[in-house]
GROMACS .gro file of C-alpha atoms in nm:
model
  345
    1MET     CA    1  11.988   8.410 -27.126
    2GLY     CA    2  11.718   8.640 -26.984
    3VAL     CA    3  11.751   8.974 -26.807
    4ASP     CA    4  11.910   8.959 -26.461
    5TYR     CA    5  11.669   9.175 -26.262
    6TYR     CA    6  11.893   9.161 -25.954
    7LYS     CA    7  12.180   9.302 -26.159
    8VAL     CA    8  11.952   9.568 -26.303
    9LEU     CA    9  11.864   9.693 -25.953
   10GLN     CA   10  12.220   9.635 -25.829
   11VAL     CA   11  12.109   9.415 -25.538
   12ASP     CA   12  12.192   9.060 -25.438
   13ARG     CA   13  11.948   8.770 -25.454
   14SER     CA   14  11.873   8.786 -25.082
   15ALA     CA   15  11.761   9.151 -25.103
   16LYS     CA   16  11.473   9.244 -24.875
   17ASP     CA   17  11.181   9.473 -24.956
   18ASP     CA   18  11.359   9.777 -24.809
   19ASP     CA   19  11.668   9.703 -25.021
   20LEU     CA   20  11.455   9.686 -25.334
   21LYS     CA   21  11.278  10.013 -25.256
   22LYS     CA   22  11.607  10.190 -25.189
   23ALA     CA   23  11.757  10.060 -25.515
   24TYR     CA   24  11.450  10.148 -25.720
   25ARG     CA   25  11.428  10.498 -25.570
   26LYS     CA   26  11.791  10.566 -25.658
   27LEU     CA   27  11.784  10.426 -26.011
   28ALA     CA   28  11.439  10.554 -26.108
   29MET     CA   29  11.536  10.908 -26.014
   30LYS     CA   30  11.867  10.876 -26.200
   31TRP     CA   31  11.722  10.737 -26.524
   32HIS     CA   32  11.382  10.905 -26.546
   33PRO     CA   33  11.351  11.034 -26.906
   34ASP     CA   34  11.261  11.385 -26.793
   35LYS     CA   35  11.583  11.388 -26.594
   36ASN     CA   36  11.779  11.299 -26.908
   37PRO     CA   37  11.648  11.525 -27.189
   38ASN     CA   38  11.971  11.490 -27.391
   39ASN     CA   39  11.965  11.110 -27.378
   40LYS     CA   40  11.593  11.041 -27.359
   41LYS     CA   41  11.579  10.728 -27.577
   42ASP     CA   42  11.839  10.535 -27.375
   43ALA     CA   43  11.697  10.671 -27.050
   44GLU     CA   44  11.346  10.548 -27.139
   45ALA     CA   45  11.478  10.200 -27.214
   46LYS     CA   46  11.673  10.184 -26.887
   47PHE     CA   47  11.385  10.333 -26.690
   48LYS     CA   48  11.147  10.073 -26.831
   49THR     CA   49  11.387   9.787 -26.744
   50ILE     CA   50  11.441   9.925 -26.393
   51SER     CA   51  11.064   9.949 -26.340
   52GLU     CA   52  11.007   9.597 -26.469
   53ALA     CA   53  11.280   9.461 -26.241
   54TYR     CA   54  11.126   9.630 -25.938
   55ASP     CA   55  10.775   9.516 -26.037
   56VAL     CA   56  10.890   9.153 -26.051
   57LEU     CA   57  11.119   9.140 -25.747
   58SER     CA   58  10.879   9.329 -25.518
   59ASP     CA   59  10.597   9.083 -25.596
   60PRO     CA   60  10.647   8.755 -25.401
   61GLN     CA   61  10.470   8.540 -25.664
   62LYS     CA   62  10.650   8.688 -25.963
   63ARG     CA   63  10.981   8.678 -25.780
   64ALA     CA   64  10.939   8.312 -25.686
   65ILE     CA   65  10.875   8.214 -26.048
   66TYR     CA   66  11.157   8.435 -26.172
   67ASP     CA   67  11.404   8.292 -25.919
   68GLN     CA   68  11.322   7.938 -26.033
   69TYR     CA   69  11.276   7.980 -26.406
   70GLY     CA   70  11.426   8.316 -26.498
   71GLU     CA   71  11.279   8.577 -26.730
   72GLU     CA   72  11.178   8.313 -26.987
   73GLY     CA   73  10.973   8.119 -26.736
   74LEU     CA   74  10.817   8.436 -26.600
   75LYS     CA   75  10.707   8.550 -26.944
   76GLY     CA   76  10.558   8.214 -27.037
   77GLN     CA   77  10.833   8.077 -27.257
   78VAL     CA   78  10.885   7.797 -27.006
   79PRO     CA   79  10.584   7.625 -26.844
   80PRO     CA   80  10.663   7.611 -26.470
   81PRO     CA   81  10.498   7.299 -26.325
   82GLY     CA   82  10.291   7.329 -26.009
   83ALA     CA   83  10.296   7.706 -26.004
   84GLY     CA   84   9.921   7.748 -26.014
   85GLY     CA   85   9.752   8.060 -25.886
   86PHE     CA   86   9.988   8.303 -26.057
   87SER     CA   87   9.809   8.607 -26.195
   88GLY     CA   88   9.780   8.585 -26.571
   89MET     CA   89   9.788   8.202 -26.590
   90SER     CA   90   9.605   8.045 -26.881
   91THR     CA   91   9.545   7.682 -26.980
   92ASP     CA   92   9.530   7.573 -27.342
   93GLY     CA   93   9.502   7.205 -27.432
   94GLY     CA   94   9.626   7.090 -27.093
   95SER     CA   95   9.955   7.284 -27.090
   96THR     CA   96  10.011   7.561 -26.839
   97THR     CA   97  10.174   7.888 -26.947
   98PHE     CA   98  10.204   8.229 -26.790
   99ARG     CA   99  10.103   8.555 -26.947
  100PHE     CA  100  10.330   8.822 -26.800
  101ASN     CA  101  10.191   9.172 -26.842
  102PRO     CA  102  10.448   9.425 -26.724
  103ARG     CA  103  10.302   9.729 -26.554
  104ASN     CA  104  10.340  10.075 -26.698
  105ALA     CA  105  10.664  10.229 -26.575
  106ASP     CA  106  10.496  10.564 -26.508
  107ASP     CA  107  10.232  10.394 -26.294
  108ILE     CA  108  10.499  10.227 -26.082
  109PHE     CA  109  10.685  10.557 -26.043
  110SER     CA  110  10.363  10.743 -25.955
  111GLU     CA  111  10.259  10.478 -25.701
  112PHE     CA  112  10.601  10.470 -25.541
  113PHE     CA  113  10.657  10.845 -25.508
  114GLY     CA  114  10.296  10.946 -25.440
  115PHE     CA  115  10.240  11.154 -25.756
  116SER     CA  116   9.929  11.078 -25.957
  117SER     CA  117   9.855  11.365 -26.195
  118PRO     CA  118  10.199  11.445 -26.342
  119PHE     CA  119  10.280  11.082 -26.430
  120GLY     CA  120  10.028  10.962 -26.683
  121GLY     CA  121  10.244  10.778 -26.935
  122MET     CA  122  10.596  10.746 -27.068
  123GLY     CA  123  10.583  10.865 -27.429
  124ASP     CA  124  10.653  10.558 -27.640
  125MET     CA  125  10.580  10.338 -27.337
  126GLY     CA  126  10.211  10.433 -27.339
  127GLY     CA  127  10.014  10.748 -27.266
  128SER     CA  128  10.128  11.108 -27.303
  129ARG     CA  129  10.254  11.367 -27.063
  130GLY     CA  130  10.062  11.681 -26.977
  131GLY     CA  131  10.174  12.026 -27.076
  132PRO     CA  132  10.286  12.186 -27.403
  133GLY     CA  133  10.491  11.961 -27.627
  134GLY     CA  134  10.435  11.661 -27.403
  135GLN     CA  135  10.646  11.808 -27.122
  136PHE     CA  136  10.547  11.891 -26.766
  137PRO     CA  137  10.570  12.252 -26.649
  138ARG     CA  138  10.902  12.317 -26.479
  139HIS     CA  139  10.737  12.388 -26.144
  140VAL     CA  140  10.552  12.056 -26.160
  141PHE     CA  141  10.827  11.829 -26.284
  142GLY     CA  142  11.193  11.884 -26.357
  143ASP     CA  143  11.463  12.053 -26.153
  144ASP     CA  144  11.226  12.169 -25.879
  145ILE     CA  145  11.068  11.833 -25.815
  146PHE     CA  146  11.390  11.637 -25.842
  147SER     CA  147  11.552  11.868 -25.589
  148GLN     CA  148  11.319  11.709 -25.332
  149PHE     CA  149  11.479  11.373 -25.396
  150ARG     CA  150  11.845  11.474 -25.404
  151GLY     CA  151  12.063  11.195 -25.281
  152ALA     CA  152  11.845  10.924 -25.432
  153ALA     CA  153  12.094  10.901 -25.716
  154GLY     CA  154  12.392  10.860 -25.487
  155GLY     CA  155  12.576  11.125 -25.289
  156GLU     CA  156  12.364  11.425 -25.389
  157GLY     CA  157  12.225  11.504 -25.045
  158SER     CA  158  11.958  11.341 -24.832
  159THR     CA  159  11.670  11.132 -24.961
  160SER     CA  160  11.331  11.291 -24.897
  161MET     CA  161  10.982  11.194 -24.998
  162PRO     CA  162  10.695  11.441 -25.039
  163SER     CA  163  10.471  11.244 -24.805
  164ARG     CA  164  10.332  11.379 -24.483
  165LYS     CA  165  10.318  11.169 -24.170
  166GLY     CA  166   9.991  11.096 -23.997
  167ALA     CA  167   9.932  11.232 -23.647
  168ALA     CA  168  10.043  10.999 -23.369
  169ILE     CA  169   9.779  10.765 -23.228
  170GLU     CA  170   9.787  10.765 -22.848
  171ARG     CA  171   9.642  10.495 -22.625
  172THR     CA  172   9.638  10.471 -22.245
  173LEU     CA  173   9.804  10.166 -22.091
  174PRO     CA  174   9.674  10.109 -21.735
  175CYS     CA  175   9.928   9.948 -21.500
  176SER     CA  176   9.900   9.842 -21.138
  177LEU     CA  177  10.146   9.981 -20.887
  178GLU     CA  178  10.283   9.627 -20.853
  179ASP     CA  179  10.352   9.621 -21.229
  180LEU     CA  180  10.540   9.951 -21.206
  181TYR     CA  181  10.731   9.833 -20.897
  182LYS     CA  182  10.848   9.495 -21.029
  183GLY     CA  183  10.828   9.552 -21.404
  184THR     CA  184  10.625   9.333 -21.637
  185THR     CA  185  10.556   9.244 -22.000
  186LYS     CA  186  10.228   9.331 -22.166
  187LYS     CA  187  10.111   9.212 -22.507
  188MET     CA  188   9.873   9.426 -22.711
  189LYS     CA  189   9.694   9.297 -23.021
  190ILE     CA  190   9.642   9.559 -23.291
  191SER     CA  191   9.468   9.552 -23.628
  192ARG     CA  192   9.549   9.801 -23.902
  193ASP     CA  193   9.485   9.870 -24.269
  194ALA     CA  194   9.776   9.798 -24.501
  195THR     CA  195   9.859   9.706 -24.862
  196ASP     CA  196  10.009   9.376 -24.968
  197ALA     CA  197  10.297   9.326 -25.211
  198THR     CA  198  10.063   9.363 -25.509
  199GLY     CA  199   9.918   9.690 -25.382
  200ARG     CA  200   9.584   9.546 -25.275
  201PRO     CA  201   9.430   9.663 -24.944
  202THR     CA  202   9.443   9.415 -24.660
  203THR     CA  203   9.410   9.400 -24.282
  204VAL     CA  204   9.717   9.318 -24.077
  205GLU     CA  205   9.692   9.186 -23.723
  206GLU     CA  206   9.996   9.209 -23.502
  207ILE     CA  207  10.083   9.149 -23.137
  208LEU     CA  208  10.304   9.418 -22.987
  209THR     CA  209  10.521   9.339 -22.686
  210ILE     CA  210  10.564   9.617 -22.430
  211GLU     CA  211  10.835   9.581 -22.168
  212ILE     CA  212  10.736   9.778 -21.858
  213LYS     CA  213  11.053   9.870 -21.671
  214PRO     CA  214  11.062   9.884 -21.287
  215GLY     CA  215  11.002  10.238 -21.166
  216TRP     CA  216  10.830  10.374 -21.476
  217LYS     CA  217  10.592  10.658 -21.395
  218LYS     CA  218  10.251  10.768 -21.510
  219GLY     CA  219  10.289  10.952 -21.840
  220THR     CA  220  10.580  10.744 -21.968
  221LYS     CA  221  10.540  10.693 -22.343
  222ILE     CA  222  10.624  10.383 -22.546
  223THR     CA  223  10.632  10.449 -22.922
  224PHE     CA  224  10.594  10.195 -23.202
  225PRO     CA  225  10.695  10.379 -23.521
  226GLU     CA  226  10.460  10.369 -23.820
  227LYS     CA  227  10.214  10.113 -23.681
  228GLY     CA  228   9.910  10.316 -23.790
  229ASN     CA  229   9.695  10.254 -24.099
  230GLU     CA  230   9.865  10.276 -24.436
  231GLN     CA  231   9.730  10.535 -24.678
  232ARG     CA  232   9.854  10.645 -25.017
  233GLY     CA  233  10.081  10.946 -24.991
  234VAL     CA  234  10.081  10.936 -24.610
  235ILE     CA  235  10.352  10.788 -24.388
  236PRO     CA  236  10.175  10.568 -24.131
  237SER     CA  237  10.124  10.721 -23.788
  238ASP     CA  238  10.326  10.621 -23.485
  239LEU     CA  239  10.136  10.423 -23.222
  240VAL     CA  240  10.206  10.560 -22.873
  241PHE     CA  241  10.110  10.389 -22.548
  242ILE     CA  242  10.101  10.614 -22.240
  243ILE     CA  243  10.146  10.459 -21.896
  244ASP     CA  244   9.863  10.522 -21.652
  245GLU     CA  245   9.878  10.420 -21.286
  246LYS     CA  246   9.582  10.238 -21.134
  247PRO     CA  247   9.485  10.343 -20.779
  248HIS     CA  248   9.622  10.115 -20.507
  249THR     CA  249   9.433  10.017 -20.194
  250VAL     CA  250   9.730  10.068 -19.958
  251PHE     CA  251  10.006  10.275 -20.114
  252LYS     CA  252  10.020  10.606 -20.293
  253ARG     CA  253  10.310  10.711 -20.508
  254ASP     CA  254  10.490  11.043 -20.467
  255GLY     CA  255  10.771  11.059 -20.720
  256ASN     CA  256  11.005  10.776 -20.626
  257ASP     CA  257  10.857  10.746 -20.276
  258LEU     CA  258  10.572  10.531 -20.155
  259VAL     CA  259  10.333  10.673 -19.895
  260VAL     CA  260  10.113  10.467 -19.663
  261THR     CA  261   9.878  10.597 -19.393
  262GLN     CA  262   9.819  10.397 -19.075
  263LYS     CA  263   9.520  10.450 -18.845
  264ILE     CA  264   9.626  10.444 -18.478
  265SER     CA  265   9.476  10.533 -18.141
  266LEU     CA  266   9.587  10.822 -17.924
  267ALA     CA  267   9.733  10.574 -17.678
  268GLU     CA  268   9.946  10.418 -17.957
  269ALA     CA  269  10.054  10.762 -18.072
  270LEU     CA  270  10.175  10.846 -17.724
  271THR     CA  271  10.321  10.515 -17.611
  272GLY     CA  272  10.461  10.358 -17.930
  273TYR     CA  273  10.339  10.167 -18.231
  274THR     CA  274  10.464   9.892 -18.464
  275ALA     CA  275  10.345   9.907 -18.829
  276GLN     CA  276  10.305   9.573 -19.011
  277LEU     CA  277  10.310   9.612 -19.388
  278THR     CA  278  10.316   9.391 -19.697
  279THR     CA  279  10.538   9.540 -19.968
  280LEU     CA  280  10.449   9.555 -20.338
  281ASP     CA  281  10.672   9.255 -20.405
  282GLY     CA  282  10.501   9.050 -20.131
  283ARG     CA  283  10.750   9.083 -19.842
  284SER     CA  284  10.643   9.136 -19.482
  285LEU     CA  285  10.786   9.457 -19.340
  286THR     CA  286  10.788   9.549 -18.970
  287VAL     CA  287  10.838   9.914 -18.879
  288PRO     CA  288  10.872   9.981 -18.503
  289ILE     CA  289  10.808  10.340 -18.393
  290THR     CA  290  10.917  10.448 -18.045
  291SER     CA  291  10.882  10.822 -18.091
  292VAL     CA  292  10.571  11.011 -17.988
  293ILE     CA  293  10.356  11.033 -18.300
  294SER     CA  294  10.207  11.374 -18.373
  295PRO     CA  295   9.945  11.434 -18.646
  296THR     CA  296  10.220  11.556 -18.884
  297TYR     CA  297  10.477  11.291 -18.795
  298GLU     CA  298  10.624  11.072 -19.073
  299GLU     CA  299  10.834  10.761 -19.026
  300VAL     CA  300  11.076  10.725 -19.317
  301VAL     CA  301  11.205  10.381 -19.417
  302LYS     CA  302  11.503  10.423 -19.651
  303GLY     CA  303  11.513  10.223 -19.974
  304GLU     CA  304  11.161  10.077 -19.953
  305GLY     CA  305  11.006  10.305 -20.215
  306MET     CA  306  10.981  10.271 -20.592
  307PRO     CA  307  11.278  10.165 -20.807
  308ILE     CA  308  11.459  10.453 -20.979
  309PRO     CA  309  11.467  10.373 -21.356
  310LYS     CA  310  11.795  10.553 -21.424
  311GLU     CA  311  11.960  10.393 -21.119
  312PRO     CA  312  11.827  10.034 -21.110
  313THR     CA  313  12.007   9.947 -20.785
  314LYS     CA  314  11.845  10.233 -20.595
  315LYS     CA  315  11.494  10.294 -20.463
  316GLY     CA  316  11.305  10.582 -20.312
  317ASN     CA  317  11.178  10.579 -19.955
  318LEU     CA  318  10.869  10.448 -19.782
  319ARG     CA  319  10.696  10.721 -19.583
  320VAL     CA  320  10.455  10.611 -19.312
  321LYS     CA  321  10.196  10.870 -19.216
  322PHE     CA  322   9.942  10.845 -18.937
  323ASN     CA  323   9.576  10.912 -18.886
  324ILE     CA  324   9.536  10.943 -18.508
  325LYS     CA  325   9.196  10.862 -18.367
  326PHE     CA  326   9.118  11.089 -18.072
  327PRO     CA  327   8.859  10.988 -17.815
  328THR     CA  328   8.525  11.164 -17.852
  329LYS     CA  329   8.484  11.212 -17.475
  330LEU     CA  330   8.671  11.165 -17.145
  331THR     CA  331   8.551  11.127 -16.790
  332ALA     CA  332   8.657  11.379 -16.529
  333GLU     CA  333   8.882  11.118 -16.375
  334GLN     CA  334   9.050  11.046 -16.709
  335LYS     CA  335   9.106  11.414 -16.772
  336THR     CA  336   9.261  11.458 -16.429
  337GLY     CA  337   9.487  11.156 -16.478
  338ILE     CA  338   9.607  11.267 -16.822
  339LYS     CA  339   9.668  11.619 -16.700
  340ARG     CA  340   9.868  11.491 -16.407
  341LEU     CA  341  10.083  11.265 -16.627
  342LEU     CA  342  10.151  11.529 -16.889
  343THR     CA  343  10.224  11.798 -16.633
  344SER     CA  344  10.466  11.582 -16.437
  345SER     CA  345  10.663  11.502 -16.750
   0.00000   0.00000   0.00000
């Protein structure tokens, strides 16, 4: 009966990548030999087994073979049929076997936690540590460094990794006023650098779906956490889309209100005017105005502005402004007639 890697990492067989990382982080910190100076031999053996379990289960190819044939099949003691393409496969006399070469436990630890120089080897497991007597200086490795990872070994605080996060990547997302009035869905295709399950660099393409809510304003930010390029020792940047409002041919936005300017004659300003408008959602809107329209006059239509995001059932107002066209000249008779009418009123 071979080693049960799932039992070693204390996860079930359906464990996802995040589950494996969490389990490895906890157990590797608990059983690292330098964390157990009084029980180093047993700690090294457990640390090596933990590292091997994580190496196998975090690699889709190795895990698939292990799940089907167990440790014996993985290490070549059983020839799995039809499992071609596995790294380390060799053919001798027509029979297929697998050469399993476990990775150095220190290398896995270094790659996982982002340390390269302090983690060269593991004593009897290959390589030698830096510093006098094969030990790391206390300020480089030991109590100080493990204090950064408290909680990884269960209930000792909060888990923290010494990685910095890349600066956010911001991109403008132009939207029409109709989009911001009715709401819409936009799909953005992104391409970013990443590493596959074996640690090799690759390019990942992904389509992000952005739900534009009715009433959103210019400057609204939509954040996709950690969608930037992956780099060693750096937490991927957040990708941030910032709403921008395209100019509209008819309406202007003022907060939650919509503003439209109508050109009218002086006669219409004095005798009455009916505005005919098409709303952003395609409705025909008739606005009769019986008041005398002065250059500063505004006709306010309640509830015909932009939707209010925090109160979806409510909208701002539509404000109708006017650009009054005055005649460039009047005859003497016209002047007399206008004067008479205005004076008599």
